[in-house]
GROMACS .gro file of N, CA and C in nm:
model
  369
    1UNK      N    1   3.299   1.824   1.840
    1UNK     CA    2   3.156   1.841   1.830
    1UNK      C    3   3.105   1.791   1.695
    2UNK      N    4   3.155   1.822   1.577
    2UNK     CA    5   3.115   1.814   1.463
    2UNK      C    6   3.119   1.663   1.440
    3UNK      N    7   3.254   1.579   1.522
    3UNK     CA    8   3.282   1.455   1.492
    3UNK      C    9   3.153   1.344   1.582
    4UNK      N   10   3.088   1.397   1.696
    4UNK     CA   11   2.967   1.339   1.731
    4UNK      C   12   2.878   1.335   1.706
    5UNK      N   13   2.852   1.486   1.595
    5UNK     CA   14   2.723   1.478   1.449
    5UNK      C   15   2.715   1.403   1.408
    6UNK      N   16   2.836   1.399   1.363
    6UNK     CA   17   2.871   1.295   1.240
    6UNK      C   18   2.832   1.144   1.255
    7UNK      N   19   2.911   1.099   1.399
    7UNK     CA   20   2.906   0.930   1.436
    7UNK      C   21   2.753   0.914   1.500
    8UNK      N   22   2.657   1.017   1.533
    8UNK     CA   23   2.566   1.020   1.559
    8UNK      C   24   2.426   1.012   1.457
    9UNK      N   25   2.478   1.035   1.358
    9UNK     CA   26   2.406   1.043   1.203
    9UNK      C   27   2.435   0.921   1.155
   10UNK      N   28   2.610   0.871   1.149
   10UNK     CA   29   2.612   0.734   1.089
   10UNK      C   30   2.505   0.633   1.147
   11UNK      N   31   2.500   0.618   1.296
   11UNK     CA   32   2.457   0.530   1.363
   11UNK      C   33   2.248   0.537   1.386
   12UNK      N   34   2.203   0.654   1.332
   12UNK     CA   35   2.030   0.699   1.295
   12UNK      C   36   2.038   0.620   1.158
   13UNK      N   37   2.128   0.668   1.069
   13UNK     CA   38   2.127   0.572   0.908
   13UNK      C   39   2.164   0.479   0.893
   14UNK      N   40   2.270   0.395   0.961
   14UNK     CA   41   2.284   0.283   1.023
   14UNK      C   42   2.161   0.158   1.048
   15UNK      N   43   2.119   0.220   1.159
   15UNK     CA   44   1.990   0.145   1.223
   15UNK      C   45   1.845   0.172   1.166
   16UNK      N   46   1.861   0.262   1.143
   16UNK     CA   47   1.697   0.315   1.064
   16UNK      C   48   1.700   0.336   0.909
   17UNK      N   49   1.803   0.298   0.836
   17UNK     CA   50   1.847   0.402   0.720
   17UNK      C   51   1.734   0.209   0.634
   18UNK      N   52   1.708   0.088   0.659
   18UNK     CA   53   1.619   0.011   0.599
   18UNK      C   54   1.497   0.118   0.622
   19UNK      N   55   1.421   0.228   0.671
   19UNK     CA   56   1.300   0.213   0.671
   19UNK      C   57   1.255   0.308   0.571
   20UNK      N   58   1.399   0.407   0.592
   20UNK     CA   59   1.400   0.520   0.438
   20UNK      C   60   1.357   0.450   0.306
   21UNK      N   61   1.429   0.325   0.282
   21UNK     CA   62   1.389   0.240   0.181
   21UNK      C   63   1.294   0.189   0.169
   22UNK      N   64   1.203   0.109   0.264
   22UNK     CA   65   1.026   0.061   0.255
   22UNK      C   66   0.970   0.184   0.263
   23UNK      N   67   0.999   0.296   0.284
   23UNK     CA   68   0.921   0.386   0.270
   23UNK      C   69   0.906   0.458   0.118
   24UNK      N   70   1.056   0.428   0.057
   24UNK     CA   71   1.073   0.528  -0.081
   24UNK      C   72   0.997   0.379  -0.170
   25UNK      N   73   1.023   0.251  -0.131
   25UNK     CA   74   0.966   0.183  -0.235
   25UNK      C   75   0.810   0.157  -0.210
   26UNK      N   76   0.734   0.166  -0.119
   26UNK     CA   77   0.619   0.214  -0.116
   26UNK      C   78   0.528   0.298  -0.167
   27UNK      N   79   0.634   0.402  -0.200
   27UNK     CA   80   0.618   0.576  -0.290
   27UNK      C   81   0.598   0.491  -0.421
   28UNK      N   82   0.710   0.381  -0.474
   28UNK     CA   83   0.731   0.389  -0.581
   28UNK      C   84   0.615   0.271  -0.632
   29UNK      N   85   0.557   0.179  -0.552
   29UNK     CA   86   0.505   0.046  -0.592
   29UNK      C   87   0.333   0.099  -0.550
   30UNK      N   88   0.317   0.208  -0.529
   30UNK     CA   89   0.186   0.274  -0.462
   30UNK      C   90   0.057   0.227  -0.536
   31UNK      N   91   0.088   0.239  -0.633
   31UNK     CA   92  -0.040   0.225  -0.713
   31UNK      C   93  -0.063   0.004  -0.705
   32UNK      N   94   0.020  -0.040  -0.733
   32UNK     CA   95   0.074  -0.219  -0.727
   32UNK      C   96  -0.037  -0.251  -0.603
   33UNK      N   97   0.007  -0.175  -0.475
   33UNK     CA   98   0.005  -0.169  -0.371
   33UNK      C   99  -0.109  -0.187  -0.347
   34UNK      N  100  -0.200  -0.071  -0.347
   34UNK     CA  101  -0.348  -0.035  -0.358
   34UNK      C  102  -0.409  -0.154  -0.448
   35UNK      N  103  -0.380  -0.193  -0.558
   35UNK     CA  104  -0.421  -0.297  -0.612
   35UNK      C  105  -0.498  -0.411  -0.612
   36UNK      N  106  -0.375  -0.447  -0.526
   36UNK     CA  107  -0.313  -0.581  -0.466
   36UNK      C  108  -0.418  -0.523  -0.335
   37UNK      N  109  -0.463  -0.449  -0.207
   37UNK     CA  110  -0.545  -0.443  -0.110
   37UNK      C  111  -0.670  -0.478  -0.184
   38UNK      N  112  -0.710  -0.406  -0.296
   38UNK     CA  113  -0.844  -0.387  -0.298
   38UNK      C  114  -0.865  -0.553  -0.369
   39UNK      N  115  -0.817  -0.602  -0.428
   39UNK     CA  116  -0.807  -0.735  -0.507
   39UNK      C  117  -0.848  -0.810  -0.357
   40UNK      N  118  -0.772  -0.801  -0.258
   40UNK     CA  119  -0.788  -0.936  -0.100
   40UNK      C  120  -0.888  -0.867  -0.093
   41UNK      N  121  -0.955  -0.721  -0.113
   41UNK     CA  122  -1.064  -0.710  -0.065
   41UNK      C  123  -1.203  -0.792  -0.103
   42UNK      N  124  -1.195  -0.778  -0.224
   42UNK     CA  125  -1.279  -0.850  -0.303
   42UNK      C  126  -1.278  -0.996  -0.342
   43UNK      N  127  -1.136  -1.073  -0.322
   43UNK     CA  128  -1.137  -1.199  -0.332
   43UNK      C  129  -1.186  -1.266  -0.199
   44UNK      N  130  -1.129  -1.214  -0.093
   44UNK     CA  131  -1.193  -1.271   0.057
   44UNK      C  132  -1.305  -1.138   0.119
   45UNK      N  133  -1.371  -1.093   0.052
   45UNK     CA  134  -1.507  -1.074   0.087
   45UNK      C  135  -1.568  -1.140   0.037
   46UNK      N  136  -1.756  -1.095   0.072
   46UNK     CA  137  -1.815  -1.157   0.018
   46UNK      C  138  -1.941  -1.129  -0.026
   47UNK      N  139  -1.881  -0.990  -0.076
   47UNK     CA  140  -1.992  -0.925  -0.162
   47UNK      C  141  -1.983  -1.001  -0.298
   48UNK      N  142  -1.916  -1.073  -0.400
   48UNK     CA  143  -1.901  -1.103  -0.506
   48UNK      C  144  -1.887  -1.267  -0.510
   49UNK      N  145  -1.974  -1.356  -0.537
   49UNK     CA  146  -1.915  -1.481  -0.557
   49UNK      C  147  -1.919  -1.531  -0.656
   50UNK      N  148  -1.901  -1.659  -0.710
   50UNK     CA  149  -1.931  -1.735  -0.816
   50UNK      C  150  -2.092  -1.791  -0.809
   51UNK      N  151  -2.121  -1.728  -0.940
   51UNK     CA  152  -2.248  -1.764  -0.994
   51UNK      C  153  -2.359  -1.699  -0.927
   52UNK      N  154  -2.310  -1.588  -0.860
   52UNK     CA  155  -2.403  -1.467  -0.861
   52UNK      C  156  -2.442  -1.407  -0.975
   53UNK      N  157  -2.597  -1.362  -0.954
   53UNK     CA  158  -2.667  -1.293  -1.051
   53UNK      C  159  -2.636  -1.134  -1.008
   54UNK      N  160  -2.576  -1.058  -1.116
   54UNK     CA  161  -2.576  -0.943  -1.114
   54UNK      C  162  -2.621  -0.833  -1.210
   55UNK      N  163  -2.622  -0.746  -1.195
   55UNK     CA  164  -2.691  -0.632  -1.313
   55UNK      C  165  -2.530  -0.515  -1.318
   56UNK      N  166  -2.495  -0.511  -1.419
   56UNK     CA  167  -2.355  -0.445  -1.400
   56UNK      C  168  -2.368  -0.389  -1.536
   57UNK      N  169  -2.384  -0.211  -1.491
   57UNK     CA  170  -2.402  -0.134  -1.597
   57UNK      C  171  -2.532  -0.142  -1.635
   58UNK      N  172  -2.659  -0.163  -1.561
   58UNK     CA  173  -2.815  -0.184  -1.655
   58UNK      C  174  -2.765  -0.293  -1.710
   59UNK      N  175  -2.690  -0.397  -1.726
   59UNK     CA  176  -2.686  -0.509  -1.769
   59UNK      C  177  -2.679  -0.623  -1.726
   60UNK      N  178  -2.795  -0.741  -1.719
   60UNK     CA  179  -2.767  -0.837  -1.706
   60UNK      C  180  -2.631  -0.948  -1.672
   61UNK      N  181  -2.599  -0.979  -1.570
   61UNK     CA  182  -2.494  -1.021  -1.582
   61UNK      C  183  -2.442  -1.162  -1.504
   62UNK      N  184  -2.366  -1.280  -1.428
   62UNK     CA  185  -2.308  -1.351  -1.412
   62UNK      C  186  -2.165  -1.358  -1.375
   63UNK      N  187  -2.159  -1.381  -1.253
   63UNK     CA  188  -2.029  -1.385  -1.179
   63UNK      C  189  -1.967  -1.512  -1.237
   64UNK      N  190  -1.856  -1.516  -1.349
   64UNK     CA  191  -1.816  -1.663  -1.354
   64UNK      C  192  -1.668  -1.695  -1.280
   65UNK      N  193  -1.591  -1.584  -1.236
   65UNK     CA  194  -1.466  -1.625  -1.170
   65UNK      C  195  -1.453  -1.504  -1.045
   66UNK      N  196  -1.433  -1.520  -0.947
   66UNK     CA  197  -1.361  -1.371  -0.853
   66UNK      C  198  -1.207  -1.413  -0.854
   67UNK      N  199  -1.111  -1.345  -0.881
   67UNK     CA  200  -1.010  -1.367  -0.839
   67UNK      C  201  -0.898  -1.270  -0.783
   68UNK      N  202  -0.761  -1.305  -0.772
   68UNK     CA  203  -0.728  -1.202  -0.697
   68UNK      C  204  -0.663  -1.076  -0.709
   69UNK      N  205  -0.687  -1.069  -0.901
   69UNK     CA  206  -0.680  -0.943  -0.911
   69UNK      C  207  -0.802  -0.886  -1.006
   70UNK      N  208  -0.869  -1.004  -1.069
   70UNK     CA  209  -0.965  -0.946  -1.146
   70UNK      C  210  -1.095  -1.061  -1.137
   71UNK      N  211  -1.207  -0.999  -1.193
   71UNK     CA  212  -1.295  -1.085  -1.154
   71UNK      C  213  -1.382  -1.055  -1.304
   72UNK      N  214  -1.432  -1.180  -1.343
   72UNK     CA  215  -1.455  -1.212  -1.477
   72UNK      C  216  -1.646  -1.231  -1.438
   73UNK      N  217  -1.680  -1.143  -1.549
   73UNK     CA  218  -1.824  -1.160  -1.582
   73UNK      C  219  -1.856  -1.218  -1.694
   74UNK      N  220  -2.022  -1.284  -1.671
   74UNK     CA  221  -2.077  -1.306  -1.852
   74UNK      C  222  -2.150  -1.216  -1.851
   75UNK      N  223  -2.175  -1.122  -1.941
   75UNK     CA  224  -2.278  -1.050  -1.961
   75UNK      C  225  -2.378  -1.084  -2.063
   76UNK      N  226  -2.471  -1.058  -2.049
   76UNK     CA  227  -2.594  -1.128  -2.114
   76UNK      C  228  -2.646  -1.013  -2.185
   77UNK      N  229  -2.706  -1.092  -2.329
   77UNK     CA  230  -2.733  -0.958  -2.405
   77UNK      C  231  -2.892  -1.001  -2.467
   78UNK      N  232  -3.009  -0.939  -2.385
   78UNK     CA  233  -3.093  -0.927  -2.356
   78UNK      C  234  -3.181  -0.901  -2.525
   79UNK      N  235  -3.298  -0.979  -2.574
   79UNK     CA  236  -3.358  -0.943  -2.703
   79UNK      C  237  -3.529  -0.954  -2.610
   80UNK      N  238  -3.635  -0.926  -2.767
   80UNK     CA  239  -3.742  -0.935  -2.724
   80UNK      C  240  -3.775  -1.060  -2.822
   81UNK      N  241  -3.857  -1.104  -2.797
   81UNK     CA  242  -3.909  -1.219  -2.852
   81UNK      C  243  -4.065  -1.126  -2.920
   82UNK      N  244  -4.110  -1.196  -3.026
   82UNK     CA  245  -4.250  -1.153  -3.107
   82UNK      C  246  -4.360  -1.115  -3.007
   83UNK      N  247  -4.353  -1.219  -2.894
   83UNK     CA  248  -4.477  -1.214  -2.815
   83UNK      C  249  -4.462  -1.104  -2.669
   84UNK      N  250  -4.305  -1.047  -2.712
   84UNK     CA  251  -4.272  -0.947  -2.596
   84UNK      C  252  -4.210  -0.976  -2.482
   85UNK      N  253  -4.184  -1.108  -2.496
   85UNK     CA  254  -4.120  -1.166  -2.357
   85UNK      C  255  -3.947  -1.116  -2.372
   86UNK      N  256  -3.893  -1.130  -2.273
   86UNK     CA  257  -3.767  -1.145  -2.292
   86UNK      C  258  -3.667  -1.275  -2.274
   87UNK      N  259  -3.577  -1.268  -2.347
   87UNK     CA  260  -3.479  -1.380  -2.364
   87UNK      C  261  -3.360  -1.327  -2.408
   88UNK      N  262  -3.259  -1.426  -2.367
   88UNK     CA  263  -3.141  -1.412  -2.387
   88UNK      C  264  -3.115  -1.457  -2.504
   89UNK      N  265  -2.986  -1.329  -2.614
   89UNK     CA  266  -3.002  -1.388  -2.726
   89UNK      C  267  -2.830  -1.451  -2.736
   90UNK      N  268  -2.753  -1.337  -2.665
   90UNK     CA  269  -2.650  -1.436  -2.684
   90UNK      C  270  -2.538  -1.343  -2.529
   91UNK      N  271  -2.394  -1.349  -2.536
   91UNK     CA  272  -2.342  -1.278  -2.413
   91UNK      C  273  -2.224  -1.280  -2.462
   92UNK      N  274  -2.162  -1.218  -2.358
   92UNK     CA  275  -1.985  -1.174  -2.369
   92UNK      C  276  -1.900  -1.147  -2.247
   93UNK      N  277  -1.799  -1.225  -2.200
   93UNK     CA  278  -1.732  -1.236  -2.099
   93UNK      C  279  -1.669  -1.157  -2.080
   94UNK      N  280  -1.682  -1.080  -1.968
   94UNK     CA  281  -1.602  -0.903  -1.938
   94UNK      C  282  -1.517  -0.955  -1.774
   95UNK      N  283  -1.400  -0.858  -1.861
   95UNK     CA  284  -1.280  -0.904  -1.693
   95UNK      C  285  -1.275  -0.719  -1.698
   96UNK      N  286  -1.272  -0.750  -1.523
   96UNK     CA  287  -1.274  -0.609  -1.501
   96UNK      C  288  -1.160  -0.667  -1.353
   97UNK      N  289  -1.097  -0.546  -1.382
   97UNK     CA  290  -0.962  -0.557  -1.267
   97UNK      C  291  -1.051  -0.538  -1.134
   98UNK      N  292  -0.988  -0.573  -1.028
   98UNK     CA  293  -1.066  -0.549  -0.888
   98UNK      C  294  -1.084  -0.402  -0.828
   99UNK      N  295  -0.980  -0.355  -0.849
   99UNK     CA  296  -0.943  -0.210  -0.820
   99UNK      C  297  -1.033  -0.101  -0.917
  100UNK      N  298  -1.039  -0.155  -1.009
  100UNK     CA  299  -1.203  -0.057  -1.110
  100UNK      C  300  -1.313  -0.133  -1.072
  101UNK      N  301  -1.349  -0.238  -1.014
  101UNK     CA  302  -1.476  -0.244  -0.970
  101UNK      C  303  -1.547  -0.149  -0.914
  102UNK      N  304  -1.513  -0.052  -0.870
  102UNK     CA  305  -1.605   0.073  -0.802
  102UNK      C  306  -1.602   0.134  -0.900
  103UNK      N  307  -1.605   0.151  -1.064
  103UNK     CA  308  -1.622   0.283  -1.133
  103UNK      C  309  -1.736   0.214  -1.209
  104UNK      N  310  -1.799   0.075  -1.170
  104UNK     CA  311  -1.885   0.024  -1.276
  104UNK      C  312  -2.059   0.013  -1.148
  105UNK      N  313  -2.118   0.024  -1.182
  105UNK     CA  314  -2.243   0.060  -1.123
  105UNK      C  315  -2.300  -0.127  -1.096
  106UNK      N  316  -2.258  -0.195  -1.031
  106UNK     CA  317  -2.305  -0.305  -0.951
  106UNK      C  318  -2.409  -0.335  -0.892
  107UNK      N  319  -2.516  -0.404  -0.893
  107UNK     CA  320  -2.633  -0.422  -0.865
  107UNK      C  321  -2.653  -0.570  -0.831
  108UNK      N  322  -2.716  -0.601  -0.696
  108UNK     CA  323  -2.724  -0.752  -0.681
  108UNK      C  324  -2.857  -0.799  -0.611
  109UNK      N  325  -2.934  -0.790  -0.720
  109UNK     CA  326  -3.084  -0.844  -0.701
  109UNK      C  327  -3.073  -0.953  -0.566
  110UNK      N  328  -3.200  -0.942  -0.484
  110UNK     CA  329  -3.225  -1.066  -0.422
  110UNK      C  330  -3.270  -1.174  -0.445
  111UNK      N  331  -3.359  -1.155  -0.561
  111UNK     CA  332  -3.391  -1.245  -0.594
  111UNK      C  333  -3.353  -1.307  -0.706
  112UNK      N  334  -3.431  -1.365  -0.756
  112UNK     CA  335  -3.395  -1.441  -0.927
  112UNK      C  336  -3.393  -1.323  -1.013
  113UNK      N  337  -3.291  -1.310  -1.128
  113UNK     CA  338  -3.292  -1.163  -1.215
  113UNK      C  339  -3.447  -1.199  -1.316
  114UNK      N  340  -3.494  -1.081  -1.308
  114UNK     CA  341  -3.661  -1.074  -1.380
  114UNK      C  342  -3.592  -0.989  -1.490
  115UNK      N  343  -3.636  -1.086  -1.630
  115UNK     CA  344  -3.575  -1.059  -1.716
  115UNK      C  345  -3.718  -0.931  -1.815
  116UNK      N  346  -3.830  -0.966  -1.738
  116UNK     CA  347  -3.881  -0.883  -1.749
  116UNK      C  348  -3.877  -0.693  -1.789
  117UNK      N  349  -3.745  -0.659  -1.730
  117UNK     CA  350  -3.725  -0.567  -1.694
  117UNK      C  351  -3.673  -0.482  -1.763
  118UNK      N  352  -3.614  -0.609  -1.870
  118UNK     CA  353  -3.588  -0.557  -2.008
  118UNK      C  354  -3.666  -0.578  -2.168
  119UNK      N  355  -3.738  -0.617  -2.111
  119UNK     CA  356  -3.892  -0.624  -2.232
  119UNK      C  357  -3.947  -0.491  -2.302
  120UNK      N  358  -3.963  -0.502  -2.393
  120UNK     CA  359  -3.991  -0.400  -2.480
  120UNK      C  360  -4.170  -0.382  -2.449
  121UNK      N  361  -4.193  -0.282  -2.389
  121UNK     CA  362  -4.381  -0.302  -2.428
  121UNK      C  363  -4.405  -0.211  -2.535
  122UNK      N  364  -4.527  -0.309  -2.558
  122UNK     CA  365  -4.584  -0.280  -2.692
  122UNK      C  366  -4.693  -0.158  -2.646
  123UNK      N  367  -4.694  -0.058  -2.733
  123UNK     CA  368  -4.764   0.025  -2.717
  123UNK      C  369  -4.897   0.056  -2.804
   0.00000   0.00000   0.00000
């Protein structure tokens, strides 16, 4: 009896004993894993493209790369001009991994970004 446990156990770990392993290295690569999904999410969607106008963080911003694990912004750093208008005075290129794209507050105007919006009025 004990000896058909036995050859009955070899032959479950035998044949199934690969799935114990994609399963324990799954455990172990979990976070890689998730990554790597949300990255295809965002490289073959198409919420994000090149040379989209975006507002990321209340900030002005510019899609200059999506890729497939991180996706690279310009951010634009917004002044007032004497007469109150706004203009761009200068910017700074921000890479944000794909997988933290949801902790940053994303905004994607329809139209042309109205730079307006960051104008100082005069009171």
């Amino acid at each position: 009896m004990q000896e058909e446990i036995q050859s009955q156990i070899e032959v479950i770990i035998g044949d199934y004993g690969w799935m114990f392993i994609v399963g324990f290295a799954a455990l172990l690569f979990r976070s890689a894993i998730e990554g790597a999904v949300e990255g295809f999410k965002v490289f073959y969607g198409n919420d994000l493209n090149t040379d989209d106008v975006v507002i990321i963080d209340d900030r002005p911003a510019r899609v200059v790369r999506v890729g497939l694990f991180k996706t690279i912004f310009f951010v634009y750093e917004v002044g007032t001009a004497p007469d109150g208008k706004a203009y761009v005075k200068s910017g700074n290129k921000m890479a944000i991994q794909n997988d933290q794209l949801k902790t940053h507050k994303i905004e994607k105007p329809l139209s042309m970004l109205d730079l307006s919006r960051w104008e100082k009025k005069n009171d």
